[in-house]
Amino acid sequence: YLEPDICFTSDGVAILRHHPDLTPDTNVVEVYGNDSSKRTEEGEIVFYWRTSDEGSTGDATEYMETSAGFFTWDFSYAETQTLSLIADDLQPSPFDAMDLKILKLDELLTLIETQLSPVLQRPIGVIPEIKYSHEYAQELGEQVEPLVLDILATHNYLSYDADTNYYSVKTLCEYAADIGLSECDEALYGNKPSVIIQSFNAPSLKIFRNYTDAPLIYLGWYDYDLMDETFVSWVQTFAHGLGLNSAGMPTLNETLTAMDAKDDLAIFEFTFGFNVAQYFDTIEYGFVDG
């Protein structure tokens, strides 16, 4: 699987970015200048990483942050292509002079279908993470979840039924057949979904649940000590699994054991560092939020 993070432009194009602020890793300040009307000043925007619809009791405290910067919802896709990517963690970087551009989700899926899977002769699934869906819904005036599902269906990861407005997930071998691979290892890929959708935002996953049977993973923006039976039961109403780091594993395993539910909830582990090998001892199903 590949794990792309998804943001959106002002005209609703899904692009690959970890955060909507273009400032840290593009030359947007150089191109537009800090006095541009596109710049959001400190305190003008609030990020709801965690909304009032989070938590097993429905009354969780909202987690908010404010930030100044240049945000993708203020830029059309064409405008993002006037920018170049720069390295935000390596200076000087040999990549800064290469005029690299922000990639669309559509372009990534095309690369997988036409180049990566044919070369490797095996299907490549995707685990998209939808970033800041609450903010994009406000800025764009529409839900972003159906936009993502449409793109995934266009690239053969989902089957769309217009009569029911529902997207059914395909197995990796079904995806392989649809993109023209001559063979697929059924024992290895036949029972695996071609798409797993992840988000820190429970309301976003609830929207996805209305439109698709693709597996949904709720990422760990919660107090690991509070992963009790009530919490797990609440998660199971809208998601198929939890994504968390190794610090939360003991509490979650204890809760699932008490509920006799270890087979009822998929567990995915964060990979926060470059030393991926350190996570292998605790991994159960796979990596998310990579």
XYZ file of C-alpha atoms in Angstrom:
290
model
C 0.000 0.000 0.000
C 0.881 3.653 -0.455
C -0.302 6.183 2.130
C -1.055 9.636 0.659
C -2.260 12.566 2.755
C -5.021 14.545 1.022
C -5.725 18.282 1.065
C -7.899 20.314 -1.319
C -7.612 23.477 -3.392
C -10.249 26.208 -3.621
C -11.672 24.560 -6.747
C -11.989 21.172 -5.059
C -8.929 19.403 -6.477
C -7.485 16.710 -4.193
C -3.745 17.252 -3.790
C -1.079 15.392 -1.860
C -0.097 17.344 1.237
C 0.342 16.619 4.935
C -0.906 20.075 5.969
C -2.957 22.801 4.246
C -0.372 25.516 5.017
C 1.857 25.944 1.968
C 4.442 28.033 3.811
C 6.903 25.457 5.213
C 7.581 23.418 2.090
C 6.855 25.601 -0.942
C 8.203 28.956 -2.169
C 4.788 30.603 -1.690
C 6.241 33.501 0.336
C 8.755 34.231 -2.412
C 6.075 34.113 -5.121
C 3.247 35.950 -3.347
C 4.926 37.902 -0.526
C 3.783 38.187 3.084
C 1.641 41.217 2.254
C -0.509 39.172 -0.162
C -4.259 39.052 0.387
C -3.941 35.267 0.234
C -2.015 35.212 3.490
C -4.016 34.352 6.600
C -2.880 36.223 9.681
C -2.382 34.649 13.094
C -5.693 34.039 14.840
C -7.831 34.318 11.690
C -8.212 30.573 11.232
C -8.987 27.865 13.764
C -8.156 24.223 13.093
C -10.580 21.782 14.667
C -8.435 18.697 14.916
C -11.072 17.427 17.290
C -14.664 18.577 17.043
C -17.518 18.326 19.533
C -18.612 15.134 17.779
C -15.502 13.278 18.982
C -15.373 10.957 21.957
C -17.559 8.178 23.254
C -19.768 10.536 25.279
C -20.224 13.091 22.506
C -19.096 15.987 24.699
C -15.333 15.898 24.152
C -13.458 19.178 24.483
C -12.667 20.651 21.089
C -8.972 20.758 20.302
C -8.088 23.875 18.351
C -4.990 25.550 16.986
C -4.467 28.825 15.166
C -1.795 29.609 12.652
C -0.705 32.205 10.135
C 0.167 31.105 6.638
C -0.929 30.435 3.071
C -3.626 27.762 2.983
C -4.556 25.543 0.074
C -8.263 26.432 0.281
C -7.291 29.971 -0.827
C -5.478 28.718 -3.947
C -6.888 27.187 -7.102
C -5.112 24.119 -8.397
C -3.608 26.202 -11.224
C -2.232 28.650 -8.663
C -0.578 25.845 -6.675
C 1.258 24.875 -9.846
C 2.997 28.273 -9.936
C 4.776 27.189 -6.739
C 7.777 24.920 -6.293
C 8.274 22.435 -3.489
C 11.192 22.999 -1.123
C 12.604 20.864 1.664
C 11.410 21.983 5.106
C 13.846 19.772 7.040
C 17.052 19.804 4.966
C 18.966 22.935 4.061
C 20.564 23.354 1.666
C 18.570 20.787 -0.277
C 19.373 19.517 -3.789
C 15.616 19.247 -4.403
C 14.928 22.965 -4.058
C 16.301 23.769 -7.530
C 14.320 21.010 -9.297
C 11.033 22.964 -9.573
C 9.052 20.023 -8.173
C 5.281 20.512 -8.167
C 2.438 19.517 -5.842
C 0.911 16.270 -7.068
C -2.789 15.563 -7.484
C -4.308 12.404 -6.005
C -5.493 11.628 -9.525
C -1.901 11.799 -10.797
C -0.611 9.478 -8.067
C -3.273 6.865 -8.827
C -2.468 7.128 -12.540
C 1.222 6.514 -11.790
C 0.314 3.431 -9.765
C -1.961 2.084 -12.489
C 0.260 2.778 -15.495
C 3.755 2.441 -14.059
C 4.195 1.071 -10.547
C 1.821 -1.898 -10.634
C 2.790 -2.982 -14.194
C 6.500 -2.833 -13.358
C 6.115 -4.740 -10.090
C 3.430 -7.013 -11.573
C 1.296 -6.782 -8.473
C -1.559 -4.566 -7.275
C -0.777 -1.537 -5.126
C -3.482 -0.467 -2.687
C -3.840 2.974 -1.138
C -4.505 4.184 2.410
C -5.478 7.849 1.961
C -5.665 10.115 4.986
C -8.153 12.958 4.612
C -6.712 16.041 6.304
C -8.778 18.798 7.934
C -12.065 17.720 6.375
C -13.986 20.023 8.763
C -12.156 23.098 7.464
C -12.423 22.142 3.795
C -16.162 21.522 4.076
C -16.528 25.054 5.456
C -14.243 26.685 2.898
C -15.486 24.794 -0.172
C -19.144 24.632 0.821
C -19.395 20.886 0.214
C -18.357 17.598 1.761
C -14.954 16.455 0.563
C -15.496 12.763 1.257
C -17.536 12.092 -1.946
C -14.850 13.918 -3.949
C -12.261 11.404 -2.749
C -14.534 8.438 -3.389
C -15.205 9.612 -6.953
C -11.467 9.723 -7.675
C -10.893 6.280 -6.183
C -13.749 4.857 -8.258
C -12.412 6.466 -11.434
C -9.128 4.641 -10.857
C -10.732 1.224 -10.275
C -10.328 1.020 -6.499
C -14.075 1.225 -5.865
C -17.223 0.228 -7.754
C -19.883 2.933 -7.939
C -23.613 2.220 -8.041
C -25.417 5.328 -9.291
C -28.816 4.015 -8.218
C -27.791 3.799 -4.562
C -24.998 6.403 -4.650
C -22.748 3.842 -2.977
C -19.098 2.902 -3.473
C -18.143 -0.745 -2.917
C -14.519 -1.549 -2.203
C -12.710 -3.971 -4.502
C -10.150 -6.537 -3.455
C -6.606 -6.035 -4.625
C -7.019 -8.866 -7.123
C -10.195 -7.307 -8.517
C -8.264 -4.056 -8.888
C -5.425 -5.960 -10.580
C -7.814 -7.454 -13.139
C -9.390 -4.068 -13.842
C -6.035 -2.428 -14.629
C -4.974 -5.307 -16.865
C -2.478 -7.275 -14.787
C -2.283 -10.804 -16.154
C -1.942 -12.513 -12.766
C -2.711 -11.867 -9.100
C -1.728 -13.985 -6.113
C -5.151 -14.745 -4.634
C -3.635 -16.229 -1.473
C -1.757 -12.990 -0.790
C -4.038 -10.313 -2.224
C -7.440 -11.902 -2.817
C -8.959 -11.000 0.558
C -7.281 -7.602 1.023
C -9.162 -4.374 0.278
C -7.717 -2.121 -2.380
C -8.502 0.941 -0.243
C -8.355 1.665 3.499
C -9.472 5.178 4.487
C -8.075 6.895 7.574
C -8.799 10.125 9.429
C -8.319 11.806 12.790
C -11.822 13.203 12.378
C -14.707 10.964 13.521
C -17.420 13.027 11.745
C -15.552 12.575 8.461
C -15.430 8.805 8.910
C -19.159 8.806 9.666
C -19.756 10.520 6.316
C -17.607 7.928 4.549
C -19.579 5.193 6.295
C -22.749 6.449 4.563
C -21.196 6.089 1.115
C -18.797 3.144 1.175
C -17.944 -0.223 2.701
C -14.201 0.450 2.433
C -12.448 -0.160 5.782
C -12.270 3.006 7.917
C -9.532 3.702 10.468
C -9.926 6.243 13.267
C -6.528 7.781 14.005
C -5.355 8.352 17.539
C -6.198 11.912 18.453
C -7.446 10.843 21.870
C -6.194 10.123 25.374
C -4.854 6.593 25.271
C -5.688 6.102 28.952
C -9.382 6.568 28.124
C -9.614 3.696 25.663
C -12.159 1.864 27.758
C -15.017 -0.370 26.637
C -17.332 2.608 26.104
C -14.772 4.238 23.818
C -14.140 1.086 21.793
C -17.870 0.431 21.411
C -18.334 4.006 20.171
C -15.521 3.654 17.603
C -17.109 0.458 16.296
C -20.256 2.405 15.353
C -18.404 4.168 12.525
C -14.934 2.632 12.013
C -13.420 -0.774 11.443
C -10.197 -0.079 13.285
C -7.985 2.227 15.317
C -4.652 3.777 14.446
C -2.372 4.578 17.371
C 1.262 4.479 18.389
C 2.948 1.913 20.612
C 2.212 3.925 23.781
C -1.476 3.121 23.461
C -1.130 -0.562 22.687
C -1.125 -1.923 26.279
C -4.325 -0.087 27.280
C -6.119 -1.014 24.070
C -5.108 -4.663 24.264
C -6.331 -4.813 27.855
C -9.693 -3.335 26.863
C -10.144 -5.598 23.838
C -9.265 -8.652 25.921
C -11.843 -7.700 28.550
C -14.446 -7.244 25.806
C -13.411 -10.462 24.057
C -13.210 -8.280 20.957
C -9.641 -8.694 19.728
C -10.945 -10.020 16.411
C -13.533 -7.272 16.014
C -11.287 -4.212 15.672
C -8.307 -3.869 13.338
C -5.266 -2.232 14.932
C -2.892 -0.122 12.869
C 0.250 1.476 14.265
C 1.687 4.907 13.650
C 5.198 5.225 12.278
C 6.515 8.538 13.552
C 10.228 8.054 12.921
C 12.638 6.950 10.238
C 13.724 3.869 12.206
C 10.750 1.755 11.151
C 12.369 -1.439 12.469
C 11.684 -0.332 16.053
C 7.954 -0.827 15.478
C 8.063 -4.394 14.199
C 7.788 -6.017 17.633
C 4.369 -4.493 18.303
C 2.861 -4.340 14.822
C -0.348 -6.295 14.343
C -1.887 -5.355 11.001
C -0.054 -2.538 9.282
C 1.178 1.023 9.320
C -0.929 4.155 8.930
C -0.235 7.898 9.167
C 3.249 7.163 7.803
